[in-house]
PDB file of C-alpha atoms in Angstrom:
ATOM      1  CA  ILE V   1       0.000   0.000   0.000  1.00 54.00           C
ATOM      2  CA  ARG V   2       1.372   3.402  -0.964  1.00 59.00           C
ATOM      3  CA  GLN V   3       0.064   6.767   0.168  1.00 62.00           C
ATOM      4  CA  ALA V   4      -0.345   9.766  -2.114  1.00 63.00           C
ATOM      5  CA  GLY V   5      -0.368  13.211  -0.603  1.00 63.00           C
ATOM      6  CA  LEU V   6       0.409  16.810  -1.390  1.00 61.00           C
ATOM      7  CA  GLY V   7       3.957  15.812  -2.291  1.00 56.00           C
ATOM      8  CA  SER V   8       2.637  13.469  -5.020  1.00 56.00           C
ATOM      9  CA  GLY V   9       1.088  16.349  -6.981  1.00 59.00           C
ATOM     10  CA  LEU V  10      -2.315  16.584  -5.298  1.00 65.00           C
ATOM     11  CA  PRO V  11      -3.414  20.188  -4.712  1.00 65.00           C
ATOM     12  CA  THR V  12      -5.707  19.146  -1.837  1.00 71.00           C
ATOM     13  CA  LEU V  13      -6.584  16.087   0.253  1.00 73.00           C
ATOM     14  CA  ASN V  14     -10.341  16.723   0.082  1.00 78.00           C
ATOM     15  CA  ILE V  15     -10.951  13.982  -2.538  1.00 80.00           C
ATOM     16  CA  GLN V  16     -14.528  13.227  -3.562  1.00 79.00           C
ATOM     17  CA  ASP V  17     -13.980  10.329  -5.991  1.00 82.00           C
ATOM     18  CA  PHE V  18     -11.247   8.340  -7.732  1.00 80.00           C
ATOM     19  CA  ALA V  19     -10.946   5.658 -10.429  1.00 81.00           C
ATOM     20  CA  VAL V  20      -8.150   3.349 -11.511  1.00 80.00           C
ATOM     21  CA  THR V  21      -8.074   2.717 -15.282  1.00 78.00           C
ATOM     22  CA  ASP V  22      -5.679   2.664 -18.232  1.00 74.00           C
ATOM     23  CA  GLY V  23      -2.502   2.724 -16.173  1.00 74.00           C
ATOM     24  CA  GLY V  24      -3.487   5.789 -14.152  1.00 79.00           C
ATOM     25  CA  ILE V  25      -5.334   6.927 -11.064  1.00 79.00           C
ATOM     26  CA  TYR V  26      -7.902   9.644 -11.797  1.00 80.00           C
ATOM     27  CA  ILE V  27      -8.800  11.782  -8.804  1.00 80.00           C
ATOM     28  CA  LYS V  28     -11.714  14.309  -8.573  1.00 81.00           C
ATOM     29  CA  TRP V  29     -12.615  16.954  -6.055  1.00 78.00           C
ATOM     30  CA  LEU V  30     -15.122  19.799  -6.394  1.00 77.00           C
ATOM     31  CA  ASN V  31     -14.543  21.010  -9.969  1.00 76.00           C
ATOM     32  CA  LYS V  32     -10.933  19.885 -10.399  1.00 77.00           C
ATOM     33  CA  GLY V  33      -9.195  16.627 -11.350  1.00 79.00           C
ATOM     34  CA  ALA V  34      -5.719  15.076 -11.389  1.00 75.00           C
ATOM     35  CA  THR V  35      -4.058  12.026 -12.868  1.00 75.00           C
ATOM     36  CA  LEU V  36      -1.249  10.031 -11.284  1.00 74.00           C
ATOM     37  CA  PRO V  37       0.568   7.248 -13.186  1.00 73.00           C
ATOM     38  CA  LEU V  38      -0.201   3.798 -11.771  1.00 70.00           C
ATOM     39  CA  SER V  39       3.408   2.724 -12.294  1.00 68.00           C
ATOM     40  CA  ASP V  40       4.377   5.003  -9.392  1.00 62.00           C
ATOM     41  CA  PHE V  41       2.349   2.781  -7.079  1.00 60.00           C
ATOM     42  CA  ILE V  42       3.694  -0.625  -8.161  1.00 56.00           C
ATOM     43  CA  ARG V  43       7.045  -1.301  -6.624  1.00 52.00           C
ATOM     44  CA  PRO V  44       8.593  -4.773  -7.124  1.00 45.00           C
ATOM     45  CA  ALA V  45      10.603  -4.268  -3.937  1.00 44.00           C
ATOM     46  CA  GLN V  46       7.353  -4.811  -2.030  1.00 57.00           C
ATOM     47  CA  LEU V  47       7.362  -8.502  -2.982  1.00 66.00           C
ATOM     48  CA  ASP V  48       7.302 -10.806  -0.020  1.00 73.00           C
ATOM     49  CA  SER V  49       9.733 -13.727  -0.136  1.00 81.00           C
ATOM     50  CA  VAL V  50       8.319 -17.017  -1.392  1.00 87.00           C
ATOM     51  CA  ARG V  51       7.061 -19.456   1.241  1.00 87.00           C
ATOM     52  CA  PHE V  52       6.049 -23.081   0.851  1.00 87.00           C
ATOM     53  CA  LYS V  53       2.421 -23.678   1.802  1.00 88.00           C
ATOM     54  CA  ASN V  54       2.558 -27.447   1.419  1.00 88.00           C
ATOM     55  CA  ILE V  55       4.189 -30.302  -0.415  1.00 90.00           C
ATOM     56  CA  TYR V  56       2.076 -33.140  -1.791  1.00 92.00           C
ATOM     57  CA  ILE V  57       3.443 -36.645  -2.320  1.00 90.00           C
ATOM     58  CA  HIS V  58       1.071 -38.664  -4.528  1.00 88.00           C
ATOM     59  CA  GLY V  59      -1.692 -36.251  -3.475  1.00 87.00           C
ATOM     60  CA  HIS V  60      -1.034 -36.554   0.270  1.00 88.00           C
ATOM     61  CA  PRO V  61       0.102 -33.393   2.102  1.00 87.00           C
ATOM     62  CA  HIS V  62       3.476 -33.281   3.843  1.00 84.00           C
ATOM     63  CA  GLN V  63       4.863 -30.404   5.848  1.00 79.00           C
ATOM     64  CA  PRO V  64       7.933 -28.827   4.208  1.00 77.00           C
ATOM     65  CA  THR V  65      10.663 -29.851   6.650  1.00 78.00           C
ATOM     66  CA  PRO V  66      14.225 -28.539   6.141  1.00 77.00           C
ATOM     67  CA  TYR V  67      15.452 -31.719   4.391  1.00 81.00           C
ATOM     68  CA  ARG V  68      13.507 -34.817   3.522  1.00 83.00           C
ATOM     69  CA  ASN V  69      14.478 -38.230   2.212  1.00 84.00           C
ATOM     70  CA  PHE V  70      11.645 -39.855   0.265  1.00 87.00           C
ATOM     71  CA  ARG V  71      11.267 -43.513  -0.684  1.00 87.00           C
ATOM     72  CA  HIS V  72      11.612 -44.596  -4.316  1.00 88.00           C
ATOM     73  CA  ASP V  73       7.825 -44.813  -4.695  1.00 89.00           C
ATOM     74  CA  GLN V  74       7.329 -41.255  -3.373  1.00 89.00           C
ATOM     75  CA  ASN V  75       8.469 -39.695  -6.636  1.00 90.00           C
ATOM     76  CA  ASP V  76       5.291 -37.785  -7.583  1.00 92.00           C
ATOM     77  CA  ILE V  77       5.839 -34.419  -5.881  1.00 93.00           C
ATOM     78  CA  GLU V  78       3.806 -31.204  -6.048  1.00 94.00           C
ATOM     79  CA  PHE V  79       5.090 -27.981  -4.470  1.00 93.00           C
ATOM     80  CA  HIS V  80       2.603 -25.281  -3.388  1.00 93.00           C
ATOM     81  CA  PHE V  81       4.105 -21.870  -2.668  1.00 90.00           C
ATOM     82  CA  LYS V  82       3.039 -18.242  -2.301  1.00 88.00           C
ATOM     83  CA  SER V  83       4.366 -14.718  -2.182  1.00 85.00           C
ATOM     84  CA  ILE V  84       2.396 -11.591  -1.419  1.00 78.00           C
ATOM     85  CA  LEU V  85       2.451  -8.598  -3.760  1.00 70.00           C
ATOM     86  CA  LEU V  86      -0.067  -6.061  -2.519  1.00 56.00           C
ATOM     87  CA  ALA V  87       0.450  -3.737  -5.484  1.00 53.00           C
ATOM     88  CA  GLY V  88      -0.882  -6.199  -8.058  1.00 60.00           C
ATOM     89  CA  ALA V  89      -1.278  -9.961  -7.869  1.00 63.00           C
ATOM     90  CA  ASP V  90      -2.227 -10.062 -11.555  1.00 69.00           C
ATOM     91  CA  ILE V  91       1.303  -9.019 -12.584  1.00 76.00           C
ATOM     92  CA  GLN V  92       3.095 -11.343 -10.178  1.00 82.00           C
ATOM     93  CA  GLN V  93       4.886 -14.373 -11.589  1.00 88.00           C
ATOM     94  CA  TYR V  94       7.084 -17.175 -10.309  1.00 91.00           C
ATOM     95  CA  THR V  95      10.203 -18.733 -11.741  1.00 92.00           C
ATOM     96  CA  TYR V  96      11.179 -22.178 -10.514  1.00 95.00           C
ATOM     97  CA  ARG V  97      13.636 -24.936 -11.244  1.00 95.00           C
ATOM     98  CA  LEU V  98      14.277 -28.391  -9.827  1.00 95.00           C
ATOM     99  CA  HIS V  99      18.073 -28.445  -9.599  1.00 94.00           C
ATOM    100  CA  GLY V 100      19.252 -31.932 -10.499  1.00 91.00           C
ATOM    101  CA  TYR V 101      16.368 -32.448 -12.952  1.00 93.00           C
ATOM    102  CA  ASP V 102      15.458 -29.290 -14.903  1.00 92.00           C
ATOM    103  CA  GLN V 103      17.884 -27.748 -17.367  1.00 92.00           C
ATOM    104  CA  GLN V 104      16.201 -24.332 -17.380  1.00 94.00           C
ATOM    105  CA  TRP V 105      13.949 -22.096 -15.297  1.00 93.00           C
ATOM    106  CA  HIS V 106      10.168 -22.281 -15.734  1.00 94.00           C
ATOM    107  CA  ILE V 107       7.971 -19.163 -15.576  1.00 92.00           C
ATOM    108  CA  THR V 108       4.375 -19.336 -14.350  1.00 91.00           C
ATOM    109  CA  LYS V 109       1.647 -17.328 -12.679  1.00 88.00           C
ATOM    110  CA  GLU V 110       0.402 -20.469 -10.902  1.00 90.00           C
ATOM    111  CA  GLN V 111       1.358 -21.075  -7.286  1.00 90.00           C
ATOM    112  CA  PHE V 112       2.377 -24.698  -7.699  1.00 93.00           C
ATOM    113  CA  ALA V 113       4.774 -26.933  -9.617  1.00 94.00           C
ATOM    114  CA  ARG V 114       4.428 -30.676 -10.158  1.00 94.00           C
ATOM    115  CA  TYR V 115       6.980 -33.363 -10.965  1.00 94.00           C
ATOM    116  CA  THR V 116       6.096 -36.985 -11.665  1.00 93.00           C
ATOM    117  CA  ASN V 117       8.253 -40.109 -11.863  1.00 90.00           C
ATOM    118  CA  LEU V 118      11.403 -38.473 -10.529  1.00 92.00           C
ATOM    119  CA  PRO V 119      14.398 -40.802 -10.654  1.00 92.00           C
ATOM    120  CA  PRO V 120      16.399 -41.441  -7.469  1.00 92.00           C
ATOM    121  CA  GLY V 121      18.817 -38.655  -6.596  1.00 92.00           C
ATOM    122  CA  HIS V 122      19.403 -35.446  -4.678  1.00 94.00           C
ATOM    123  CA  TYR V 123      17.336 -32.398  -5.637  1.00 95.00           C
ATOM    124  CA  GLN V 124      16.836 -28.753  -4.752  1.00 93.00           C
ATOM    125  CA  PHE V 125      13.568 -27.079  -5.695  1.00 94.00           C
ATOM    126  CA  ARG V 126      14.293 -23.372  -6.180  1.00 94.00           C
ATOM    127  CA  VAL V 127      11.565 -20.768  -6.569  1.00 93.00           C
ATOM    128  CA  ARG V 128      11.490 -16.973  -6.637  1.00 91.00           C
ATOM    129  CA  ALA V 129       8.794 -14.373  -7.233  1.00 89.00           C
ATOM    130  CA  GLY V 130       8.895 -11.375  -9.496  1.00 85.00           C
ATOM    131  CA  VAL V 131       6.841  -8.861 -11.386  1.00 81.00           C
ATOM    132  CA  GLU V 132       5.996  -9.428 -15.024  1.00 79.00           C
ATOM    133  CA  GLY V 133       8.321  -7.385 -17.229  1.00 74.00           C
ATOM    134  CA  SER V 134      10.666  -6.448 -14.381  1.00 74.00           C
ATOM    135  CA  PRO V 135      14.119  -7.914 -13.753  1.00 72.00           C
ATOM    136  CA  LEU V 136      13.695  -7.582  -9.969  1.00 70.00           C
ATOM    137  CA  THR V 137      12.921 -10.799  -8.113  1.00 78.00           C
ATOM    138  CA  THR V 138      12.903 -12.056  -4.562  1.00 83.00           C
ATOM    139  CA  PRO V 139      15.789 -14.183  -3.322  1.00 86.00           C
ATOM    140  CA  GLU V 140      15.476 -17.891  -4.093  1.00 89.00           C
ATOM    141  CA  THR V 141      13.599 -20.064  -1.630  1.00 90.00           C
ATOM    142  CA  ILE V 142      15.100 -23.556  -1.636  1.00 91.00           C
ATOM    143  CA  TYR V 143      13.684 -26.902  -0.570  1.00 92.00           C
ATOM    144  CA  ALA V 144      16.244 -29.720  -0.616  1.00 92.00           C
ATOM    145  CA  PHE V 145      15.234 -33.369  -0.705  1.00 92.00           C
ATOM    146  CA  SER V 146      16.348 -36.720  -2.041  1.00 92.00           C
ATOM    147  CA  ILE V 147      14.662 -39.797  -3.413  1.00 91.00           C
ATOM    148  CA  SER V 148      16.197 -43.091  -2.349  1.00 90.00           C
ATOM    149  CA  PRO V 149      16.705 -45.770  -4.968  1.00 89.00           C
ATOM    150  CA  ALA V 150      14.705 -48.987  -4.717  1.00 82.00           C
ATOM    151  CA  PHE V 151      16.570 -52.083  -3.532  1.00 77.00           C
ATOM    152  CA  TRP V 152      16.825 -53.340  -7.121  1.00 76.00           C
ATOM    153  CA  GLN V 153      18.537 -50.060  -8.076  1.00 73.00           C
ATOM    154  CA  GLN V 154      21.283 -50.415  -5.439  1.00 78.00           C
ATOM    155  CA  TRP V 155      24.843 -51.444  -6.355  1.00 75.00           C
ATOM    156  CA  TRP V 156      24.736 -54.490  -4.084  1.00 81.00           C
ATOM    157  CA  PHE V 157      21.649 -55.791  -5.916  1.00 79.00           C
ATOM    158  CA  TYR V 158      23.503 -55.600  -9.248  1.00 84.00           C
ATOM    159  CA  MET V 159      26.474 -57.441  -7.705  1.00 89.00           C
ATOM    160  CA  LEU V 160      24.171 -60.095  -6.241  1.00 88.00           C
ATOM    161  CA  TRP V 161      22.487 -60.512  -9.644  1.00 87.00           C
ATOM    162  CA  ILE V 162      25.881 -60.902 -11.375  1.00 91.00           C
ATOM    163  CA  ILE V 163      26.985 -63.475  -8.787  1.00 91.00           C
ATOM    164  CA  MET V 164      23.715 -65.415  -9.149  1.00 92.00           C
ATOM    165  CA  ALA V 165      23.966 -65.331 -12.956  1.00 92.00           C
ATOM    166  CA  THR V 166      27.599 -66.512 -12.777  1.00 93.00           C
ATOM    167  CA  LEU V 167      26.657 -69.373 -10.425  1.00 93.00           C
ATOM    168  CA  ALA V 168      23.763 -70.374 -12.704  1.00 93.00           C
ATOM    169  CA  LEU V 169      26.076 -70.419 -15.726  1.00 94.00           C
ATOM    170  CA  ALA V 170      28.679 -72.408 -13.793  1.00 92.00           C
ATOM    171  CA  LEU V 171      26.060 -74.989 -12.738  1.00 93.00           C
ATOM    172  CA  LEU V 172      24.734 -75.204 -16.302  1.00 94.00           C
ATOM    173  CA  PHE V 173      28.274 -75.667 -17.624  1.00 94.00           C
ATOM    174  CA  ARG V 174      29.011 -78.325 -15.011  1.00 93.00           C
ATOM    175  CA  TYR V 175      25.759 -80.172 -15.857  1.00 93.00           C
ATOM    176  CA  ARG V 176      26.640 -80.048 -19.553  1.00 93.00           C
ATOM    177  CA  ILE V 177      30.155 -81.415 -18.876  1.00 93.00           C
ATOM    178  CA  ARG V 178      28.720 -84.309 -16.815  1.00 92.00           C
ATOM    179  CA  SER V 179      26.183 -85.024 -19.530  1.00 92.00           C
ATOM    180  CA  VAL V 180      28.905 -85.172 -22.197  1.00 91.00           C
ATOM    181  CA  LYS V 181      31.118 -87.401 -19.976  1.00 90.00           C
ATOM    182  CA  ARG V 182      28.204 -89.762 -19.338  1.00 91.00           C
ATOM    183  CA  LYS V 183      27.450 -89.948 -23.032  1.00 89.00           C
ATOM    184  CA  ASN V 184      31.131 -90.608 -23.843  1.00 90.00           C
ATOM    185  CA  LYS V 185      31.288 -93.348 -21.188  1.00 89.00           C
ATOM    186  CA  LEU V 186      28.207 -95.026 -22.633  1.00 88.00           C
ATOM    187  CA  LEU V 187      29.737 -94.846 -26.118  1.00 87.00           C
ATOM    188  CA  LEU V 188      33.025 -96.364 -24.812  1.00 87.00           C
ATOM    189  CA  ASP V 189      31.148 -99.110 -22.973  1.00 86.00           C
ATOM    190  CA  LEU V 190      29.129 -99.812 -26.102  1.00 84.00           C
ATOM    191  CA  ALA V 191      32.268 -99.978 -28.230  1.00 80.00           C
TER     192      ALA V 191
END
């Protein structure tokens, strides 16, 4: 909220009516009028920093704790955030990026971002608010989390699978050798 007074170009404070249209504020008193540019009243510095309202995992709400480790099946994540801009919510926009997944920043006027089927890894969801057409933004708000790999995505599972496959091949080879020796013995006995 910004105040306009005698220093803003108003000849008096006895205002009877005002209207906001076409990028200006039109003010009327008695038989006089004045116009003030609306751009004087929108200051991007008045943006409140971005806060997380909630985080949804597969549609279930979770409180945004400082750092969270999710299971491999908790990889459908939706972030809900907000920032207050009293001067004009219709010109407010958000830029966000999931560091470790996204290659570039996304721009939206919505107050949420959704990611589905995230692979295991460490991530940082970064979001900031700004005003459309202005380079000024709030500082980044960061939520760090990780998604654990499933047991079949762990290194020890791959090693166990290789060992089991090697043992199966060794047993198959040994069975084949015994089968050939038995066949050769029968052929020698027959001869």
